[in-house]
Coordinates of C-alpha atoms in Angstrom, one line a residue:
X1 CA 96.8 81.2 123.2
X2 CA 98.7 81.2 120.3
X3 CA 99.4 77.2 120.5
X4 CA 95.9 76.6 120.5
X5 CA 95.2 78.2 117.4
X6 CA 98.0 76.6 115.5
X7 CA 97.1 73.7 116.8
X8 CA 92.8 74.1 115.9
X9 CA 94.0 74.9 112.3
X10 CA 96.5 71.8 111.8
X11 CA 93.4 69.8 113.2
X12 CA 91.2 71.2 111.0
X13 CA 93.5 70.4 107.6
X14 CA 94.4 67.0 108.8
X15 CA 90.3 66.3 109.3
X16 CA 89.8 68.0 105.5
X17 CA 92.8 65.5 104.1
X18 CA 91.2 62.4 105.7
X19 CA 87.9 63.2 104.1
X20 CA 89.4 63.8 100.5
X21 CA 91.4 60.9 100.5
X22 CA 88.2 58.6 101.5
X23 CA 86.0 60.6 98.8
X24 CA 88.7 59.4 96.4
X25 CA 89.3 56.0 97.4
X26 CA 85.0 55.3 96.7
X27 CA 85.0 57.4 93.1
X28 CA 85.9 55.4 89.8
X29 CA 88.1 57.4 87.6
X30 CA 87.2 57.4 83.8
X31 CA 89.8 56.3 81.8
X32 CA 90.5 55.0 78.0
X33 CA 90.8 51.8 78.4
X34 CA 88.4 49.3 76.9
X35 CA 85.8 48.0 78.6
X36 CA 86.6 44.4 78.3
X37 CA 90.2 45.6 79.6
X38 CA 90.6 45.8 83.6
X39 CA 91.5 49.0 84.5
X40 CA 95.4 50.4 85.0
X41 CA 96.5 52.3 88.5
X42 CA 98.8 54.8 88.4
X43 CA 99.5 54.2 91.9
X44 CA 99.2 58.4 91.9
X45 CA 96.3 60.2 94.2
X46 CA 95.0 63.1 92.8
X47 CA 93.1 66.2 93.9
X48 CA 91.0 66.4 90.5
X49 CA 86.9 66.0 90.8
X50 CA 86.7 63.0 88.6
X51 CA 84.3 62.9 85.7
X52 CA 80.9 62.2 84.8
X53 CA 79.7 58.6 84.8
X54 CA 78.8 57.8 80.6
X55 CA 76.0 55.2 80.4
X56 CA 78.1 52.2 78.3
X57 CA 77.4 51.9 74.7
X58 CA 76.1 48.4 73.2
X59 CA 78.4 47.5 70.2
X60 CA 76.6 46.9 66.4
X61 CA 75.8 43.6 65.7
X62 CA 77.4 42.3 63.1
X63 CA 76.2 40.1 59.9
X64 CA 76.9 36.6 60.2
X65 CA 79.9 35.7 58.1
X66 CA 81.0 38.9 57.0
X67 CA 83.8 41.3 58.5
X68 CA 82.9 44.7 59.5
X69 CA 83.7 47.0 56.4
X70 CA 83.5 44.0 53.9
X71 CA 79.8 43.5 53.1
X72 CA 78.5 43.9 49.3
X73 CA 75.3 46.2 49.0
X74 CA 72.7 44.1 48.5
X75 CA 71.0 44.7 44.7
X76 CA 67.8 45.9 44.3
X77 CA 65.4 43.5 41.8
X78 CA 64.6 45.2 38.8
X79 CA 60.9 46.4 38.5
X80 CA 58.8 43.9 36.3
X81 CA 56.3 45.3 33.6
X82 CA 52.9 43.8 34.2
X83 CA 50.1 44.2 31.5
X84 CA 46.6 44.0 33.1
X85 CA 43.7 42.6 31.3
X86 CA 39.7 42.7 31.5
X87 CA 39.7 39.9 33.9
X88 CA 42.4 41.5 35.8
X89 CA 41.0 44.0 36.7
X90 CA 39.9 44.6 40.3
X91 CA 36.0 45.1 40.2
X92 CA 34.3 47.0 43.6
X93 CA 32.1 45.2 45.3
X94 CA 28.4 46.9 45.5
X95 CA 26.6 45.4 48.2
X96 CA 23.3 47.0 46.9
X97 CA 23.3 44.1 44.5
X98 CA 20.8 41.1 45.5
X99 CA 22.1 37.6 46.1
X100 CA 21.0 35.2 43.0
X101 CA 19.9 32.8 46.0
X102 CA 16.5 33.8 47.6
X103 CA 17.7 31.7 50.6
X104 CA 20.7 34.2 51.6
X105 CA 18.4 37.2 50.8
X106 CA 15.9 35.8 53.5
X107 CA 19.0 35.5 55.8
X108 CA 20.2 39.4 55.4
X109 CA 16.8 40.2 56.1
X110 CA 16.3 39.0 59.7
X111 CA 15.3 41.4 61.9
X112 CA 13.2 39.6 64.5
X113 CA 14.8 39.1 68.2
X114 CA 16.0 35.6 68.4
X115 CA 13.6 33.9 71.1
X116 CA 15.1 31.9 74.1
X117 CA 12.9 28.9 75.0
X118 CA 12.9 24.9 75.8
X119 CA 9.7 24.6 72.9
X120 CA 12.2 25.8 70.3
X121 CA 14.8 22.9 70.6
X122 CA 12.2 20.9 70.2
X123 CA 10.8 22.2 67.0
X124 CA 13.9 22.0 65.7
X125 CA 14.3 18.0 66.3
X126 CA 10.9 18.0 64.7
X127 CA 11.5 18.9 61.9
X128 CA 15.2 17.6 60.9
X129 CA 13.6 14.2 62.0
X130 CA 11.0 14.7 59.1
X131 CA 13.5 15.7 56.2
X132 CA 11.0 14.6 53.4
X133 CA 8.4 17.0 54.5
X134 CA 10.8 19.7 55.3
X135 CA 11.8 19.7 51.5
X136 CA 8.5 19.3 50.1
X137 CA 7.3 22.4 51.9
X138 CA 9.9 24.7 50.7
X139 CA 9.8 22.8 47.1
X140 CA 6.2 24.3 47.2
X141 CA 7.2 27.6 48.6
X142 CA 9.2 28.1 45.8
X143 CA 6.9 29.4 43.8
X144 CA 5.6 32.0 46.1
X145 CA 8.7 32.7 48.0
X146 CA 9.6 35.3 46.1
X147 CA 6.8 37.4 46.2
X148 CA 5.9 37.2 49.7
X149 CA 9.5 38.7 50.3
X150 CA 9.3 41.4 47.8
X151 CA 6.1 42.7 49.6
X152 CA 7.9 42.3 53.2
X153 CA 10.9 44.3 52.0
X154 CA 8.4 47.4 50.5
X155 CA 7.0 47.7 54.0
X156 CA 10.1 47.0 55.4
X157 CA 9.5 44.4 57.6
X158 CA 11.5 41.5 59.0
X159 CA 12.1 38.5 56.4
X160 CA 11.2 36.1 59.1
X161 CA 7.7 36.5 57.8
X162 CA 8.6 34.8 54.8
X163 CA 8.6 31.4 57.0
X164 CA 5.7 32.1 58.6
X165 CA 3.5 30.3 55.6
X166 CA 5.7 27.2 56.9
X167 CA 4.2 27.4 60.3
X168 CA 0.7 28.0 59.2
X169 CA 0.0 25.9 56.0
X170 CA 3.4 24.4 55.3
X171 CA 3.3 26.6 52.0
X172 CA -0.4 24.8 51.0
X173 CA -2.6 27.2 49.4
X174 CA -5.3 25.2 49.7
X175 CA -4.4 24.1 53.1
X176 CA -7.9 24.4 55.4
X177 CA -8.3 24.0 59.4
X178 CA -10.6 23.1 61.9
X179 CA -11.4 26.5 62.4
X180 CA -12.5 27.0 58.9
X181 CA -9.0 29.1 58.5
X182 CA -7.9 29.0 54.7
X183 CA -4.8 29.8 52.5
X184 CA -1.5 30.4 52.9
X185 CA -1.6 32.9 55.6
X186 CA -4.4 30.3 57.0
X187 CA -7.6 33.6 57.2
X188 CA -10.8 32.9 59.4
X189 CA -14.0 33.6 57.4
X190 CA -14.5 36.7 59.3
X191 CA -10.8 37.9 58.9
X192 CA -10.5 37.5 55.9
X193 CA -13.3 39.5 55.1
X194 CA -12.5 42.4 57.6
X195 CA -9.5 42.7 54.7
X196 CA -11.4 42.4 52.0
X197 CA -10.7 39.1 50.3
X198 CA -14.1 37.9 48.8
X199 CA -15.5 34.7 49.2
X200 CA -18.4 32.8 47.7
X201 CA -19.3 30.6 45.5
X202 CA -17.3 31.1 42.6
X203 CA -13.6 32.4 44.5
X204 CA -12.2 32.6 48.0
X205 CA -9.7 35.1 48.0
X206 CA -8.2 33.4 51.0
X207 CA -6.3 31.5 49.0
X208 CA -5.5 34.1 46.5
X209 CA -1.3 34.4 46.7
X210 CA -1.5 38.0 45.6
X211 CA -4.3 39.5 47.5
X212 CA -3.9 37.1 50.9
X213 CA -0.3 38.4 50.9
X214 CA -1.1 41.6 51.0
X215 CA -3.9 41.1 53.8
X216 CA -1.7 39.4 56.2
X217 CA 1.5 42.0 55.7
X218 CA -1.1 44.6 56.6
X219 CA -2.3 43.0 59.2
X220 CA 0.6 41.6 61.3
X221 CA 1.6 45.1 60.4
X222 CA -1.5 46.9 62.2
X223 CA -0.9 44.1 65.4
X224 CA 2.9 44.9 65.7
X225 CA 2.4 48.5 65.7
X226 CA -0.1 47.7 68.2
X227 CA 2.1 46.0 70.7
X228 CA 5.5 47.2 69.7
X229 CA 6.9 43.4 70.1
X230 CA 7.4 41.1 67.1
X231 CA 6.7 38.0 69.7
X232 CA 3.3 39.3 70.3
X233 CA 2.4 40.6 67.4
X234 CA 3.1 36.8 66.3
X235 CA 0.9 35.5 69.2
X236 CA -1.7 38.1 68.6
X237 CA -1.9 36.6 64.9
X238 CA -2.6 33.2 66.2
X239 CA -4.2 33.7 69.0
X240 CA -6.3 37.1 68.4
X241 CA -5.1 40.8 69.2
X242 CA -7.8 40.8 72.0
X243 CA -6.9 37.5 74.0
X244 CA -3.3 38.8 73.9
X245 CA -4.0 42.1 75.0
X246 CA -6.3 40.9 78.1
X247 CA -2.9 38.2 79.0
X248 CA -0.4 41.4 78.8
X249 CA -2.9 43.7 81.3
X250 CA -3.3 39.9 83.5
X251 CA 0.4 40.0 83.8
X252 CA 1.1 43.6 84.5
X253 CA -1.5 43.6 87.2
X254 CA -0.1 40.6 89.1
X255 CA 3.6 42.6 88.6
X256 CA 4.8 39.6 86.6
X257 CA 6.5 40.2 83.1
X258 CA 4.5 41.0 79.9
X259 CA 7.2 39.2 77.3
X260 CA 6.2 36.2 75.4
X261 CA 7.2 33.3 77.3
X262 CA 5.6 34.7 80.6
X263 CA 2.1 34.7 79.3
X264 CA -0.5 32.0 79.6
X265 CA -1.5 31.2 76.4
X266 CA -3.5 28.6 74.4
X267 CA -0.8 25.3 73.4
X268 CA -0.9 26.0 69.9
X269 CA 0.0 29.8 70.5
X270 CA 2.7 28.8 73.1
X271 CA 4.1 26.8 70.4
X272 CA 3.2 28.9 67.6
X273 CA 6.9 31.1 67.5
X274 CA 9.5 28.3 68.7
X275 CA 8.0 27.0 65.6
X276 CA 9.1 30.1 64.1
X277 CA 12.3 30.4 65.7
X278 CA 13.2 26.8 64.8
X279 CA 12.7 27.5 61.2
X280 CA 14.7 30.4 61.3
X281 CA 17.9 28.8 62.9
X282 CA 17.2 26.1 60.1
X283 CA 17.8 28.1 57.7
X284 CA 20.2 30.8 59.0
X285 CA 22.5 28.0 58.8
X286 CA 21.2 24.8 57.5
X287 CA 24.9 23.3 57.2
X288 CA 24.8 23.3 60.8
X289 CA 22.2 21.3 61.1
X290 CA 22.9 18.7 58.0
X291 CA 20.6 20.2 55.6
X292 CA 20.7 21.0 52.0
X293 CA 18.9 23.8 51.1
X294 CA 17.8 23.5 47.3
X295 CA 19.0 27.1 45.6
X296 CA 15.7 29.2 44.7
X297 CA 16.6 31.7 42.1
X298 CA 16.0 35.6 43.4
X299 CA 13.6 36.6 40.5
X300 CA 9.7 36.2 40.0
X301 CA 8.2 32.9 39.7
X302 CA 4.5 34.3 38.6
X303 CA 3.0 37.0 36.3
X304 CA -0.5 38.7 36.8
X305 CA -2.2 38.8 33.4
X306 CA -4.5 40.9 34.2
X307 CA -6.2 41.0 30.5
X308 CA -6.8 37.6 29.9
X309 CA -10.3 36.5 29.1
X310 CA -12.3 34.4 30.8
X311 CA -11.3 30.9 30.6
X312 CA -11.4 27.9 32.0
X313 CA -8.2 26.4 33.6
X314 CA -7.7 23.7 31.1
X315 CA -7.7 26.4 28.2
X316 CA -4.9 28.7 30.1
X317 CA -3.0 25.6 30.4
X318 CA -2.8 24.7 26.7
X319 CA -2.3 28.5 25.8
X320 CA 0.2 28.9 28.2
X321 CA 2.0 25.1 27.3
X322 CA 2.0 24.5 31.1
X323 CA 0.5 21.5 33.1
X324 CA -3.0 22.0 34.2
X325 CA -1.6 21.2 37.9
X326 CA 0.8 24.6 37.7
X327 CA -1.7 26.6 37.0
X328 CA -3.9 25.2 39.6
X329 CA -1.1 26.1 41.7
X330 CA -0.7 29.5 41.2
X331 CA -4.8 30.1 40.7
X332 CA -6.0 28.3 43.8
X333 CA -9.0 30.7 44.8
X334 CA -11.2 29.4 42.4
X335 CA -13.4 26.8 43.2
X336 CA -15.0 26.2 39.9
X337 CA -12.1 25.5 37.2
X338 CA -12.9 28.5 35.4
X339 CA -11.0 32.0 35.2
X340 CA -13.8 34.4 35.3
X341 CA -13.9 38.2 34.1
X342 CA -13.9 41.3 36.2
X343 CA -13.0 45.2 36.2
X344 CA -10.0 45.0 33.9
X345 CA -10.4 41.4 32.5
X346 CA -9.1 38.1 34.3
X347 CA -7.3 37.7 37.6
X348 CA -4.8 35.0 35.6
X349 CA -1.3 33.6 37.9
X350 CA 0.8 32.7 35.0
X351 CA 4.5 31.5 35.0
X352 CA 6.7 34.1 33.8
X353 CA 8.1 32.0 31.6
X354 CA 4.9 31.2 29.9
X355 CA 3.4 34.4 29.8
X356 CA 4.8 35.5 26.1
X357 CA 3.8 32.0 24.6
X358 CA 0.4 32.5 26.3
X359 CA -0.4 36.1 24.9
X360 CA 0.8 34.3 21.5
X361 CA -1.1 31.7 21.2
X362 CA -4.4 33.9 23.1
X363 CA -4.3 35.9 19.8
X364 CA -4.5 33.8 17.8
X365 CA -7.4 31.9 19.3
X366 CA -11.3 32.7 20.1
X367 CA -11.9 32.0 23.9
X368 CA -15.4 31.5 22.8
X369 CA -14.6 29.6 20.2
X370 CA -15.9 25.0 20.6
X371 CA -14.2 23.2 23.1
X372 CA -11.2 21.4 21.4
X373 CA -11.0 17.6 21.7
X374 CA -10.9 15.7 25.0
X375 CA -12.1 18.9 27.3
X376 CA -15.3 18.5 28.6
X377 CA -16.5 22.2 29.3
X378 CA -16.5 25.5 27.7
X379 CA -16.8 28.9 29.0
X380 CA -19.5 31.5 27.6
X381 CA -20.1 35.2 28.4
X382 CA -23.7 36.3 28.6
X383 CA -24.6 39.0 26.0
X384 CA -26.8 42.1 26.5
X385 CA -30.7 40.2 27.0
X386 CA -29.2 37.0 27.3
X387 CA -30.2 34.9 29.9
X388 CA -29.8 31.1 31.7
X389 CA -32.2 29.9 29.8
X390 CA -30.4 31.3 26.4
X391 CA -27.3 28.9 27.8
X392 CA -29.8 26.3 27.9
X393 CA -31.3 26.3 24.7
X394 CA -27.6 27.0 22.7
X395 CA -25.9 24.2 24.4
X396 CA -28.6 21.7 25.1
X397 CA -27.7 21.6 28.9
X398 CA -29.8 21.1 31.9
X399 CA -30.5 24.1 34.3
X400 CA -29.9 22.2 37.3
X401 CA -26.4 21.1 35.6
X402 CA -25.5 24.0 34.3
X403 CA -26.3 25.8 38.2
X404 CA -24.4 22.4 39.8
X405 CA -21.6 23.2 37.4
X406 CA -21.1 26.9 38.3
X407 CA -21.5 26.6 42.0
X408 CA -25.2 28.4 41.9
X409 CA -28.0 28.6 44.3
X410 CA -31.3 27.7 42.7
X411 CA -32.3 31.4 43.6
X412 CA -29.5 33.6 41.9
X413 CA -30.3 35.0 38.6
X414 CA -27.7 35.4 36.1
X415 CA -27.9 38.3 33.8
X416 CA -25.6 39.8 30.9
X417 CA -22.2 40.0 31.5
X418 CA -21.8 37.0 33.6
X419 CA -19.6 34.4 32.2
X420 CA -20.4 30.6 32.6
X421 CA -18.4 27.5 32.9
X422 CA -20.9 25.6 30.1
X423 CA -20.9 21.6 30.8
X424 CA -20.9 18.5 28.2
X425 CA -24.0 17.1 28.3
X426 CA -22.6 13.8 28.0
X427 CA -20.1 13.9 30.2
X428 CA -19.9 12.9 33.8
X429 CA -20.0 15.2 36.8
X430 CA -17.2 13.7 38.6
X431 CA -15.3 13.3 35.3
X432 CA -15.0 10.0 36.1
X433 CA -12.0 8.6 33.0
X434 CA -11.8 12.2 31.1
X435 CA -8.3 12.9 30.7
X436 CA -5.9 12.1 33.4
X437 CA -6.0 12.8 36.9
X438 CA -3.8 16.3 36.2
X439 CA -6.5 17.8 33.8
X440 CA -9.6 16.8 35.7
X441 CA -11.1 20.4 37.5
X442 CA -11.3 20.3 40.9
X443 CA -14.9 20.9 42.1
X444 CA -16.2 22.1 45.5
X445 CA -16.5 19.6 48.4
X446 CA -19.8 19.3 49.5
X447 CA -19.5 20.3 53.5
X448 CA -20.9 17.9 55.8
X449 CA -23.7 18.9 58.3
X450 CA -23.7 18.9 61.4
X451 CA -25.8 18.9 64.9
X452 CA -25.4 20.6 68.4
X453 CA -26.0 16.9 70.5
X454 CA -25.0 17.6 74.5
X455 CA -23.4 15.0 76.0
X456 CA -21.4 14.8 79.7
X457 CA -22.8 18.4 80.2
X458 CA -21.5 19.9 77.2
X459 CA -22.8 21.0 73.5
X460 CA -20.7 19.3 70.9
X461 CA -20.9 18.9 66.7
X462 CA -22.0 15.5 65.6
X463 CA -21.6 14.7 61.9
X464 CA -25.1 14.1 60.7
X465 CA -25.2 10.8 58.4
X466 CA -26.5 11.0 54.9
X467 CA -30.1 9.7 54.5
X468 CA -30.3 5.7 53.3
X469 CA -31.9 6.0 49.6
X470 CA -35.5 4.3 49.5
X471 CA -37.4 3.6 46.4
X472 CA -39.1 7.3 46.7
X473 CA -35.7 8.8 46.2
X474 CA -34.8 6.6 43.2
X475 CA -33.9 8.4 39.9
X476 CA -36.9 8.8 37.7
X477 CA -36.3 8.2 33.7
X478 CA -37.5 11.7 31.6
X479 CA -40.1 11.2 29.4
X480 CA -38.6 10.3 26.0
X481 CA -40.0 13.1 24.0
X482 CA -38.4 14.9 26.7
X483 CA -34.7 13.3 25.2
X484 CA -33.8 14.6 22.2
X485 CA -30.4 15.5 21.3
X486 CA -31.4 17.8 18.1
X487 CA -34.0 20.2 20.2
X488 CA -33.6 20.3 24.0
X489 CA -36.7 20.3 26.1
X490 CA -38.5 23.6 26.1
X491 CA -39.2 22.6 29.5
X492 CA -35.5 24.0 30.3
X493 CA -35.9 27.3 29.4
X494 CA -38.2 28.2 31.8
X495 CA -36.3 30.9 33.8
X496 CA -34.5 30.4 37.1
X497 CA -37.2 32.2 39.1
X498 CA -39.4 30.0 38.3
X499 CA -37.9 26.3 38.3
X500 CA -36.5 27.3 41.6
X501 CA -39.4 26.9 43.2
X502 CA -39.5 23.0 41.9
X503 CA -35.9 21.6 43.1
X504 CA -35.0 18.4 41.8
X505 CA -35.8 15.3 43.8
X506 CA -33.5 13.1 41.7
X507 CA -30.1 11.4 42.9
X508 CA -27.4 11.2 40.4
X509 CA -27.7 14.6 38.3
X510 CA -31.1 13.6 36.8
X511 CA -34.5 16.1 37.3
X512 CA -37.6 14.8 38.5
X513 CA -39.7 14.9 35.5
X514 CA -42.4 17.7 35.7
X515 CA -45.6 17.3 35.7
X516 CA -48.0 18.7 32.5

């Protein structure tokens, strides 16, 4: 019993000695050498738990060159003075602070969403393939550029609408459509006066920059606030609130979408805002596209002088030491070329430029003072119990004239007040060799009539040809006591009531002579 015990225990120690020598055998042992040197046996086998594996160390790189310990510190430059000056000096920028081209100003302003559509390609090829009428539309829309975008920007809306005078009259005040739409912002009769701008003989306010600008801002104003889409507010301005509103409910009931491009519309209103559009990326970046935009400065072209007399065109031209043709320009709603006065004096478009030398040389001159030398009318204001007939006896002019003149029906009656573009007696109506083609007045176009003729089943307008003259429709000569230079023909004063009921059957300007 004893043997086996001894003989379990030496068993035991032998198995415990095995297992300590293999533990030892697969352990490193940490020693000082370095670690590029292999390492030295002792050919001893200890008992001792070796040590703790130490991740290795990466030596320091060294500088090229030099030998560790021997480097020079490196010197430090010396701080340079530096004086600053006016120009030096590092101004903020203040982006409150307009652009001096109206161009980029139009360009910040852009607030529309961009429209996706085949038509709008198109319009652009249209237009860059016409490059001389591209730039004489914005040469013309210089001068009112910067006004229509100073009223967008009080109402705050989108700039884009500053091009829309492009798409509807290329920037033509006096541009005039089929549909009898005028101006500008290209106003239907009815329109036009649903906003009040007044039209009749002597003015159409259509073409008025300052008061049709206003009408059509407040208008595409009303219609966007209406829809609550700047696509068909655009249509509805073209096409007619109404027609749009009736597509939009067409579209809604047959589930299909209410945008732009999915309703059926007219051709000109389908093409009405790629028209738009393609202005727009014109000019959003015109170098794209090979175009050279001609800088137009970002300050007023015009001037309202509201206290001018009346006057006709010509005058305000000398006064102001302008052409006759730039004050057409910025006065285009009157048809007669005289600047007549209301409330407050004179509706008078002025460059600002000229407006100093024109209230200069106004004060020093009478407006009803003779016609100077070469003009061929003179304007004269009606005093209390004055009548036509007092215009016709002063100047020795005609009634029928003097009415043909000023854009009158043989039926209105003038009384005191009025002011009257005042004719030369001698001079033609058509001012056929007065002056040069810039200084002669533009009067009204006679309209031509029409008839309703049905033809293939359908009412059309046919022009109606102007009556052949005959010998009964021959200009008759006055009676020569009738002709006299010194006292005019009593016959003439007769008031307009009356001789209205006598019209003239002459051709030419002349009266049928009355009979005694």
């Amino acid at each position: 019993m004893r043997f086996s015990l001894v003989s379990l225990l030496r068993r035991t120690c032998i198995a415990l000695s095995a297992a300590t020598l293999a533990g030892c055998a697969t352990t490193n042992v940490v020693s000082d050498h370095r670690a590029d040197e292999p390492p030295v046996s002792t050919g001893a086998v200890t008992s001792e738990r070796p040590a703790a594996r130490r991740p290795a160390v990466a030596p320091r790189p060294g500088t090229p060159g030099v030998k560790p310990g021997k480097a020079e510190p490196i010197a430090f430059p010396e701080p340079t003075e530096v004086v600053e000056g006016v120009a030096d000096s590092i101004k903020p920028i203040d982006l409150t602070i307009p652009p001096d081209d109206l161009w980029e100003r139009i360009r910040k302003g852009f607030g529309m969403a961009d429209l996706d559509h085949p038509l709008v390609a198109e319009h652009q090829a249209w237009y860059l393939n016409r490059p001389d009428y591209f730039r004489r539309m914005t040469e013309r829309g210089r001068r009112y550029m910067f006004h229509i975008v100073e009223e967008i920007e009080k109402r705050g809306l989108p700039t884009e609408l500053a091009l829309l005078p492009m798409v509807e009259s290329a920037y033509n005040p006096e541009a005039l459509s089929v549909a009898k739409a005028s101006g500008l912002w290209q106003f239907i009769p009815s329109t036009g006066k649903l906003y009040g701008l007044e039209q009749n003989a002597q003015r159409d306010d259509r073409r008025d920059i300052v008061a049709s600008t206003a009408a059509a801002l407040e208008y595409l104003q009303k219609i966007y606030e209406m829809h609550g889409d700047w696509h068909l507010a655009l249509a509805s301005y073209n096409w007619g609130e109404g027609a749009v509103g009736r597509a939009v409910m067409r579209n809604q009931a047959a589930g299909m979408p209410t945008d732009y491009a999915s309703l059926n519309m007219p051709a000109e209103t389908r093409h009405y805002v790629p028209k738009l559009q393609a202005l727009k990326n014109i000019i959003a970046q015109p170098e794209l596209f090979g175009i050279e935009l001609d800088a137009v400065e970002n300050k007023p072209y015009f001037t309202l002088v509201a206290e001018a007399p009346a006057m006709d065109l010509a005058t305000a031209a000398r006064l102001a030491d302008v052409p006759v043709a730039e004050i057409k320009a910025l006065n285009p709603q009157h048809k007669r070329p005289v600047i007549r006065a209301g409330e407050g004096g004179a509706q008078l478009v002025l460059p600002s430029h000229a407006v100093d030398t024109f209230m200069a040389n106004l004060n020093s001159n009478d407006a009803d003072a003779p016609a100077p030398a070469g003009t061929s009318w003179r304007t004269y204001t009606l005093g209390p119990k004055e009548t036509l007939a007092t215009v016709i006896r002063r100047f020795g002019v005609t009634e029928w004239r003097l009415r043909r003149f000023n854009g009158l029906p043989p039926t209105a009656r003038i009384g005191p007040g009025s002011t009257l573009l005042v004719p030369d007696e001698n001079s033609p109506l058509a001012f056929d060799g007065v002056g040069s083609a810039e200084e002669v007045p533009r009067l009204g176009v006679d309209k031509p009539k029409y008839k309703r003729v049905k033809r293939n089943g359908r009412w059309v307008n046919v022009p109606v040809a102007a009556p052949a003259p005959t010998k009964a429709t021959k200009p008759a000569s006055a009676p020569k006591k009738a002709i006299k230079p010194a006292a005019p023909n009593r016959k003439a004063s007769v008031p307009a009531r009356k001789s209205a009921a006598k019209p003239a059957a002459a051709k030419g300007g002349i009266p049928a002579p009355q009979k005694k």
